Short mmCIF file of C-alpha atoms in Angstrom, two decimals:
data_model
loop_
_atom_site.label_atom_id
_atom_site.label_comp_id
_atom_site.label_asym_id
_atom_site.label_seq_id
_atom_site.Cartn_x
_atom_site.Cartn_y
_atom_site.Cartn_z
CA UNK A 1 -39.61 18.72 13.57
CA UNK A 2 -40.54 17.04 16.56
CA UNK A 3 -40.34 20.22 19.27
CA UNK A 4 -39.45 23.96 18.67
CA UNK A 5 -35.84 22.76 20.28
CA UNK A 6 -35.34 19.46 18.33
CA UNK A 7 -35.60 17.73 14.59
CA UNK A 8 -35.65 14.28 12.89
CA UNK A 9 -34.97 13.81 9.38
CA UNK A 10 -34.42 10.51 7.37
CA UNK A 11 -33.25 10.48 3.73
CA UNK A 12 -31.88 7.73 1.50
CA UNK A 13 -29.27 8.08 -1.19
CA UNK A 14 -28.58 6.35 -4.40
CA UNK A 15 -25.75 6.85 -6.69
CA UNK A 16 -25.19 4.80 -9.49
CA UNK A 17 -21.56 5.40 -11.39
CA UNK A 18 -21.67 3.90 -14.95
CA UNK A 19 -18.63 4.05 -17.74
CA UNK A 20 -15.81 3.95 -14.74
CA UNK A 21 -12.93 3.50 -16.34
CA UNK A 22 -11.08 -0.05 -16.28
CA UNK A 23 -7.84 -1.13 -18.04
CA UNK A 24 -8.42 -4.46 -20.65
CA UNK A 25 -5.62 -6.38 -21.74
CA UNK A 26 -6.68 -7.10 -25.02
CA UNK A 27 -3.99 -8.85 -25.75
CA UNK A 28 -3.99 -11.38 -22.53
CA UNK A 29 -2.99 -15.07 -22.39
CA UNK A 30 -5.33 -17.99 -23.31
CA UNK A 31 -4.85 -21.62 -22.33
CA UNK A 32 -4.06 -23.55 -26.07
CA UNK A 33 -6.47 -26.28 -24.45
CA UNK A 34 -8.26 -24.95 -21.45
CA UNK A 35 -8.88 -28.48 -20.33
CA UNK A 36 -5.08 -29.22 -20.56
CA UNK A 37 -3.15 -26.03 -19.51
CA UNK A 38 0.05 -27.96 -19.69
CA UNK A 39 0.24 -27.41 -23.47
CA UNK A 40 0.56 -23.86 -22.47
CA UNK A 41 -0.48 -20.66 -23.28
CA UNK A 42 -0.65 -17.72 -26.33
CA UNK A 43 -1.43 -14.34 -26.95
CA UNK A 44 -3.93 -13.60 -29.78
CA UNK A 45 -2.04 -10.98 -31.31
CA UNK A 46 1.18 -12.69 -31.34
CA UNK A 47 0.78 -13.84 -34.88
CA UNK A 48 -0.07 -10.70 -35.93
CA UNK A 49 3.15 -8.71 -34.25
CA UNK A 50 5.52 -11.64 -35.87
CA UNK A 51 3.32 -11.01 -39.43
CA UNK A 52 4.32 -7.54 -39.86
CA UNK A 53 7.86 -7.98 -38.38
CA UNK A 54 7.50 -5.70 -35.20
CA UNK A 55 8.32 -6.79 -31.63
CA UNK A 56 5.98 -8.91 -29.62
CA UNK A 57 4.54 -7.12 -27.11
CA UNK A 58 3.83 -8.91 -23.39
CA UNK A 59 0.59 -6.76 -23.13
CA UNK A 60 -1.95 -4.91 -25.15
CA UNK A 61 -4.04 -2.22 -22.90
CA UNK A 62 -6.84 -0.41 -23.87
CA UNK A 63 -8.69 2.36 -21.46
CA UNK A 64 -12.24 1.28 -21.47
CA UNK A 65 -15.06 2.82 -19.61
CA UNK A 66 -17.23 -0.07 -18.85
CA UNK A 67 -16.51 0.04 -15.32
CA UNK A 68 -19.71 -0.06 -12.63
CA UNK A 69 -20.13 0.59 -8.88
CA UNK A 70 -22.95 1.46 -6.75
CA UNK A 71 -23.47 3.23 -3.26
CA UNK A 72 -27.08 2.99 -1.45
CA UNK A 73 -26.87 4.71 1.88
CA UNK A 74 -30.16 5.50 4.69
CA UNK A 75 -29.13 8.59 6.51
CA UNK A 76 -30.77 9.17 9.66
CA UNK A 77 -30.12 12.33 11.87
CA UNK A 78 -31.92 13.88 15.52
CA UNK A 79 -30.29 17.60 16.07
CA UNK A 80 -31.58 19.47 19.40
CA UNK A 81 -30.31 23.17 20.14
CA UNK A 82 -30.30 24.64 23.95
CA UNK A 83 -32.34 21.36 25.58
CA UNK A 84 -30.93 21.71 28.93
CA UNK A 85 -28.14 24.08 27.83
CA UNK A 86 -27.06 21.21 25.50
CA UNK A 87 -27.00 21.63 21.70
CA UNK A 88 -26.52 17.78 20.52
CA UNK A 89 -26.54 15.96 17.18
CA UNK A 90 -26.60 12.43 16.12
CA UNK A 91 -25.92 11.10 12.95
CA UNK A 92 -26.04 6.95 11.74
CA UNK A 93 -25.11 5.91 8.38
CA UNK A 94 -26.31 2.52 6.71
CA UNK A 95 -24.87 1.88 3.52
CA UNK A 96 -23.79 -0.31 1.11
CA UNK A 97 -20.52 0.42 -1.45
CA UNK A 98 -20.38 -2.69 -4.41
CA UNK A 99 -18.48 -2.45 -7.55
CA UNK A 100 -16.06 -4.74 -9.83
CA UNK A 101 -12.94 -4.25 -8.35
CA UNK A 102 -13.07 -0.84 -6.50
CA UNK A 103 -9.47 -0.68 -4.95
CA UNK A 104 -10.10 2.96 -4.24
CA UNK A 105 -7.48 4.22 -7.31
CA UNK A 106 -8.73 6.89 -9.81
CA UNK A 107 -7.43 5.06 -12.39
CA UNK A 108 -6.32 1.97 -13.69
CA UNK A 109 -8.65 -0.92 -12.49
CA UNK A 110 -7.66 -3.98 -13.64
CA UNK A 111 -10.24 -6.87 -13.72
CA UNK A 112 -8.18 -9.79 -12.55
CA UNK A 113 -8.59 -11.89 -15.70
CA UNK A 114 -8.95 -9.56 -18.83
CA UNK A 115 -11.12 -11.96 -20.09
CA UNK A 116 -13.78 -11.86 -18.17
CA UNK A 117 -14.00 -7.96 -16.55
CA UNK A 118 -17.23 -9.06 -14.87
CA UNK A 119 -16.61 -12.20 -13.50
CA UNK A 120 -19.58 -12.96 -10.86
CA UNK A 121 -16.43 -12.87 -8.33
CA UNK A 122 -14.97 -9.45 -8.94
CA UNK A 123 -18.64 -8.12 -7.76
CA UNK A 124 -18.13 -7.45 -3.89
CA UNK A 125 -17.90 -4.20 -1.48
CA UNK A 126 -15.28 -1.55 -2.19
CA UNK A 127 -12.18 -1.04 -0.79
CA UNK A 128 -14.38 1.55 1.48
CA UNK A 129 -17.48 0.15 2.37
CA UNK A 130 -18.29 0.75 5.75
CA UNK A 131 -22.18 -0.81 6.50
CA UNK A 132 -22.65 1.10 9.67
CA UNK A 133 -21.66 4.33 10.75
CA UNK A 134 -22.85 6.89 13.66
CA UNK A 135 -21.51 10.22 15.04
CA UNK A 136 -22.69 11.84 18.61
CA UNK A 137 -21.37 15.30 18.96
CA UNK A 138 -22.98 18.15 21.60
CA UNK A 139 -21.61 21.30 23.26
CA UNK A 140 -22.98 21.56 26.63
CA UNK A 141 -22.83 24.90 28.66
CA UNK A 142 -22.16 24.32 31.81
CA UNK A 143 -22.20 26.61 34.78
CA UNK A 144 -19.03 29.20 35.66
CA UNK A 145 -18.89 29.69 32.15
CA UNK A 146 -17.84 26.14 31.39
CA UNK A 147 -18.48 24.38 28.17
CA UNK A 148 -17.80 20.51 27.11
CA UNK A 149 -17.90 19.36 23.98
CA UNK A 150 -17.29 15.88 22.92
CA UNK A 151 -17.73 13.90 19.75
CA UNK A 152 -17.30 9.93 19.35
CA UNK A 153 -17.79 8.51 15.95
CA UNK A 154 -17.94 4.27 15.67
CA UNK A 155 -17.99 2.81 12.27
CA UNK A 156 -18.09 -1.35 11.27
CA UNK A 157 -14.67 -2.66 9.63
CA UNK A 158 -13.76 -1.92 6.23
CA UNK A 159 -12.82 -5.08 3.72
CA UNK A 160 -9.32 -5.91 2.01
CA UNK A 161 -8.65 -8.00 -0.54
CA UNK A 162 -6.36 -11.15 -0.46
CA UNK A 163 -4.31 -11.41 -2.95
CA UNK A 164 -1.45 -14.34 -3.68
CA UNK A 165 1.87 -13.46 -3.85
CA UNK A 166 2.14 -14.51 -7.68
CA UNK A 167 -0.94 -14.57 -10.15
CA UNK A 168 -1.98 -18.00 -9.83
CA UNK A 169 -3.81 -17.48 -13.41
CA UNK A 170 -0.37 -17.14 -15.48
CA UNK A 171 -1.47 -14.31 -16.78
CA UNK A 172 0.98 -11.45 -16.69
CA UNK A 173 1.15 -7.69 -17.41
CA UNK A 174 -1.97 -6.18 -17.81
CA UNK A 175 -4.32 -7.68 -14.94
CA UNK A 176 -4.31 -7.20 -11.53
CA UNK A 177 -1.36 -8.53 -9.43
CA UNK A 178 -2.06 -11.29 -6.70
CA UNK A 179 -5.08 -12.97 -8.49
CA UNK A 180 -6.04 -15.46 -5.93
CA UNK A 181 -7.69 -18.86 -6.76
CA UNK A 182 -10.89 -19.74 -4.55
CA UNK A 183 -9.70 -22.16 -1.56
CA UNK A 184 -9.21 -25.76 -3.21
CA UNK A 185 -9.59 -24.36 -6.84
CA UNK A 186 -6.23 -25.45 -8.96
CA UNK A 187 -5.32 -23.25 -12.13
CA UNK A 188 -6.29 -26.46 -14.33
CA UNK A 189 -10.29 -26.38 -12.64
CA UNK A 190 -10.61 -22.37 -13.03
CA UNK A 191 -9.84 -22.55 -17.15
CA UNK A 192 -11.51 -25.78 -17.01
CA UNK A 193 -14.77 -24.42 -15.38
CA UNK A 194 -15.54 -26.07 -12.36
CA UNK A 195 -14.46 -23.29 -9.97
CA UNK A 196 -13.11 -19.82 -9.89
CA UNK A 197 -11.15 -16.95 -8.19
CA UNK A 198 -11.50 -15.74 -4.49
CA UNK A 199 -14.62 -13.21 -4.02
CA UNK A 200 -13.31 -9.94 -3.91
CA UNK A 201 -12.23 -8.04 -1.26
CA UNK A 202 -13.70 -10.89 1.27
CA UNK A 203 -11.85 -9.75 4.24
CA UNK A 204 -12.48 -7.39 6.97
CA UNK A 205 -10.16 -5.47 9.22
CA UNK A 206 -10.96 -4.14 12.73
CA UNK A 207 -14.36 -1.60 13.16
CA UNK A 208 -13.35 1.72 13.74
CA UNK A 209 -13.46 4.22 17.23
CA UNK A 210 -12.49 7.13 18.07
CA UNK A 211 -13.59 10.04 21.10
CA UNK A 212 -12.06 13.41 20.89
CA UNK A 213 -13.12 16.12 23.57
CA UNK A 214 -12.88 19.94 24.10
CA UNK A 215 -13.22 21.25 27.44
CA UNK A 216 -13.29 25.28 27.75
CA UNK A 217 -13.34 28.07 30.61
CA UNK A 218 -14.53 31.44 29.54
CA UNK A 219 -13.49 34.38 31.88
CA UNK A 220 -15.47 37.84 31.34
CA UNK A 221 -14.02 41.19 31.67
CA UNK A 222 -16.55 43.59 31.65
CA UNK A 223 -19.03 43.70 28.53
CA UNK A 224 -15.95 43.73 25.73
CA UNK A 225 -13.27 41.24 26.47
CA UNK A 226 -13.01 37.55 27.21
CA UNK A 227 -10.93 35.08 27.70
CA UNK A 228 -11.05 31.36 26.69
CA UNK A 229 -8.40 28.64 28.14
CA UNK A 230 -9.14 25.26 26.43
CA UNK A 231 -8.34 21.95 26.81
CA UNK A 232 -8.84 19.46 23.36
CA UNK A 233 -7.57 15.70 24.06
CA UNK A 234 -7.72 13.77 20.52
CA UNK A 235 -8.56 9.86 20.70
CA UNK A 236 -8.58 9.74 24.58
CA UNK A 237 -9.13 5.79 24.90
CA UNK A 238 -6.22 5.68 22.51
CA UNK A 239 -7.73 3.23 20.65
CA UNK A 240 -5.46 2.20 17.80
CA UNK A 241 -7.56 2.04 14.57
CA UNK A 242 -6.38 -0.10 12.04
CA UNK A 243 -9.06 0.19 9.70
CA UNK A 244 -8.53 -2.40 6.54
CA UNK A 245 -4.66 -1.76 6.67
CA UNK A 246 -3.92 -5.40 6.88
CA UNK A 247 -1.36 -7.54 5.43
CA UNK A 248 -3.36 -9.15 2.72
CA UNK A 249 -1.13 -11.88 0.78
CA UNK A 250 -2.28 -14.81 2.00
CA UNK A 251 1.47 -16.60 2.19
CA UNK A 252 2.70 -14.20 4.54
CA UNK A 253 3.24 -14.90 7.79
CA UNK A 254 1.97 -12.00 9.04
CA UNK A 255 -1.83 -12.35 6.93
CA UNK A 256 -4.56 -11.16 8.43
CA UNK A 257 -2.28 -8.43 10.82
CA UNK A 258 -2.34 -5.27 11.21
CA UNK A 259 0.42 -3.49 9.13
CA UNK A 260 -0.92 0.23 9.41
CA UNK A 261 -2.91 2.62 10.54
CA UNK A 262 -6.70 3.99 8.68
CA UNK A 263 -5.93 6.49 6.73
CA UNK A 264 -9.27 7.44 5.09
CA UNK A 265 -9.32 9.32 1.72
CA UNK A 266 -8.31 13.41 2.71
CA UNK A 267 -8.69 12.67 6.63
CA UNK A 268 -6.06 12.79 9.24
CA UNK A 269 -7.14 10.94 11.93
CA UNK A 270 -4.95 10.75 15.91
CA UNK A 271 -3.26 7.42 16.00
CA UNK A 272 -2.94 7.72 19.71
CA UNK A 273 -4.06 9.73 22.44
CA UNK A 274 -3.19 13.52 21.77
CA UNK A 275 -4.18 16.45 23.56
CA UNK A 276 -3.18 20.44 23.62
CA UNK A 277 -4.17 23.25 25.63
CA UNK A 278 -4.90 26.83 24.01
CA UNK A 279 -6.02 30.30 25.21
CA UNK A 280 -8.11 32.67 23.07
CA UNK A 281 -8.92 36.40 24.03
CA UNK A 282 -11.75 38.22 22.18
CA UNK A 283 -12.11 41.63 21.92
#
C-alpha cells in the first residue's frame, strides 16, 4: 500500500504445460539417400501394409502427448480509489508465450517434419504472444453529477507464421501444411544437413490500440429516484486493429497484408468507431 487511497503490487507468473498433445506421423516419408533425394522417397511401413496384403496407407497418426509450451509473465498494477474524485487503475503486462508449434488449436499440432517434433526451429513464440501489454481505466466524478470513464488498452504485435504454399519437404498427410524452407535452404541441403526450415512463427503483425469511453449525467429526484443518460463511444480513434491476421504464404501477392481483423480467443473487440446512447432510471 503506498497511501490509505492508493496500492502497488508486483507479481510474476510461471506456467509450465507439459504432455500437450501433438499428432506424429509415424508412418512419414524418408529420403532413400538423404544426400541424393532424387532417388526418392518411402514410407517405413509400406513393406509391412504390402506383407499382409492390406492397403497402403498415405499416413500413419498417432496422438502423442509430448507436446511443451511455456508462459512467464511480470504483472505490475497501481489502483487509487476517490484521489481527487478519481478512482483509477493501471495495469502492464510483460510476458513471454514459447512453445513447439503453438498455432492456438486445442488439438492436432502437427510438428512440421514428423521426424523431428522438436526441431530447434519449431521452438518460437505462440500464435499469441504479446511481450507488452498495459490497460489505464478510471471513473472520474465530476461536478453536476457528471462522471467520465475511459479505458485505453495498447498491446505490442502478435507473430504469424509463414508458411509456403506447398510443403517444400515432400512430405504429405500427416505434418503441418506450408512447411517453409529457411531463405536460401533447397530441399536437397535440409535432408542433407546443412540448413533447415524457417523459425517459427517469425513474423509480426501490427501492435494493438484501442480507447473506449463512457460519459454519464445523473439527474436526482428527491432522495429515491434517479436518472442516468449515457453516452459510450467504442474505439473512438477508430483505429483498425489487425492484430496477426495477415496473409502469411509467402508466394502471395498480398504477404505480409492485412487480411482481417484481431479476433482474440472469446473477445469481441469494435472494428471501427461505435458509439450508443442509453438512459437508466433507478428506483
Amino acid at each position: 500500500s503506498i497511501s490509505s487511497k492508493s496500492v502497488f503490487e508486483a507479481e510474476y507468473v510461471h506456467v509450465l504445460s507439459l504432455h500437450e498433445n501433438k499428432t506424429i506421423n509415424v508412418d512419414a516419408k524418408i529420403p532413400i539417400n538423404k544426400n541424393n533425394i532424387a532417388l526418392g522417397f518411402f514410407r517405413p511401413l509400406d513393406a509391412a501394409f504390402i506383407s499382409a496384403g492390406v492397403p497402403v496407407l498415405g499416413s500413419v497418426r498417432n496422438e502423442e502427448s509430448i507436446g511443451r509450451s511455456r508462459y512467464d509473465a511480470m504483472n505490475l498494477s497501481y489502483r487509487q480509489r476517490a484521489l481527487h474524485k478519481l478512482d483509477l487503475v493501471v495495469n502492464y503486462t510483460l510476458a513471454r508465450a514459447v512453445g513447439y508449434d503453438v498455432d492456438g488449436g486445442s488439438f492436432r499440432y502437427y510438428p512440421r517434419d514428423p521426424n523431428r517434433p522438436f526441431a530447434p526451429e519449431d521452438f518460437g513464440p505462440a500464435f499469441n504472444d504479446e511481450r507488452h501489454h498495459l490497460t489505464i481505466a478510471g471513473i472520474w466524478n465530476l461536478p453536476w453529477g457528471m462522471e467520465l470513464a475511459p479505458i485505453l488498452q495498447a498491446g505490442s504485435a502478435r507473430p504469424y507464421n509463414p508458411i509456403s504454399a506447398s510443403n517444400q519437404l515432400s512430405l504429405g498427410g500427416g505434418s503441418a501444411a506450408g512447411a517453409l524452407l529457411a531463405p536460401g535452404c533447397t530441399e536437397q541441403g535440409y535432408y542433407s544437413g546443412t540448413c533447415g526450415l524457417n523459425p517459427i512463427f517469425s513474423k509480426r503483425g501490427d501492435p494493438y490500440f484501442d480507447t473506449d469511453i463512457r460519459v454519464a449525467k445523473n439527474i436526482k429526484f428527491g432522495e429515491r429516484y434517479k436518472l442516468q443518460l449515457a453516452f459510450q463511444g467504442f474505439n473512438i480513434f477508430n483505429h483498425a486493429n489487425y492484430g496477426n491476421n495477415f496473409d502469411n504464404v509467402v508466394q502471395d501477392s498480398t504477404f505480409g497484408k492485412a487480411i482481417g481483423f484481431i479476433n482474440p480467443t472469446s473477445t469481441t473487440l469494435p472494428r471501427s468507431f461505435q458509439a450508443e446512447f442509453g438512459a437508466r432510471f433507478n428506483f
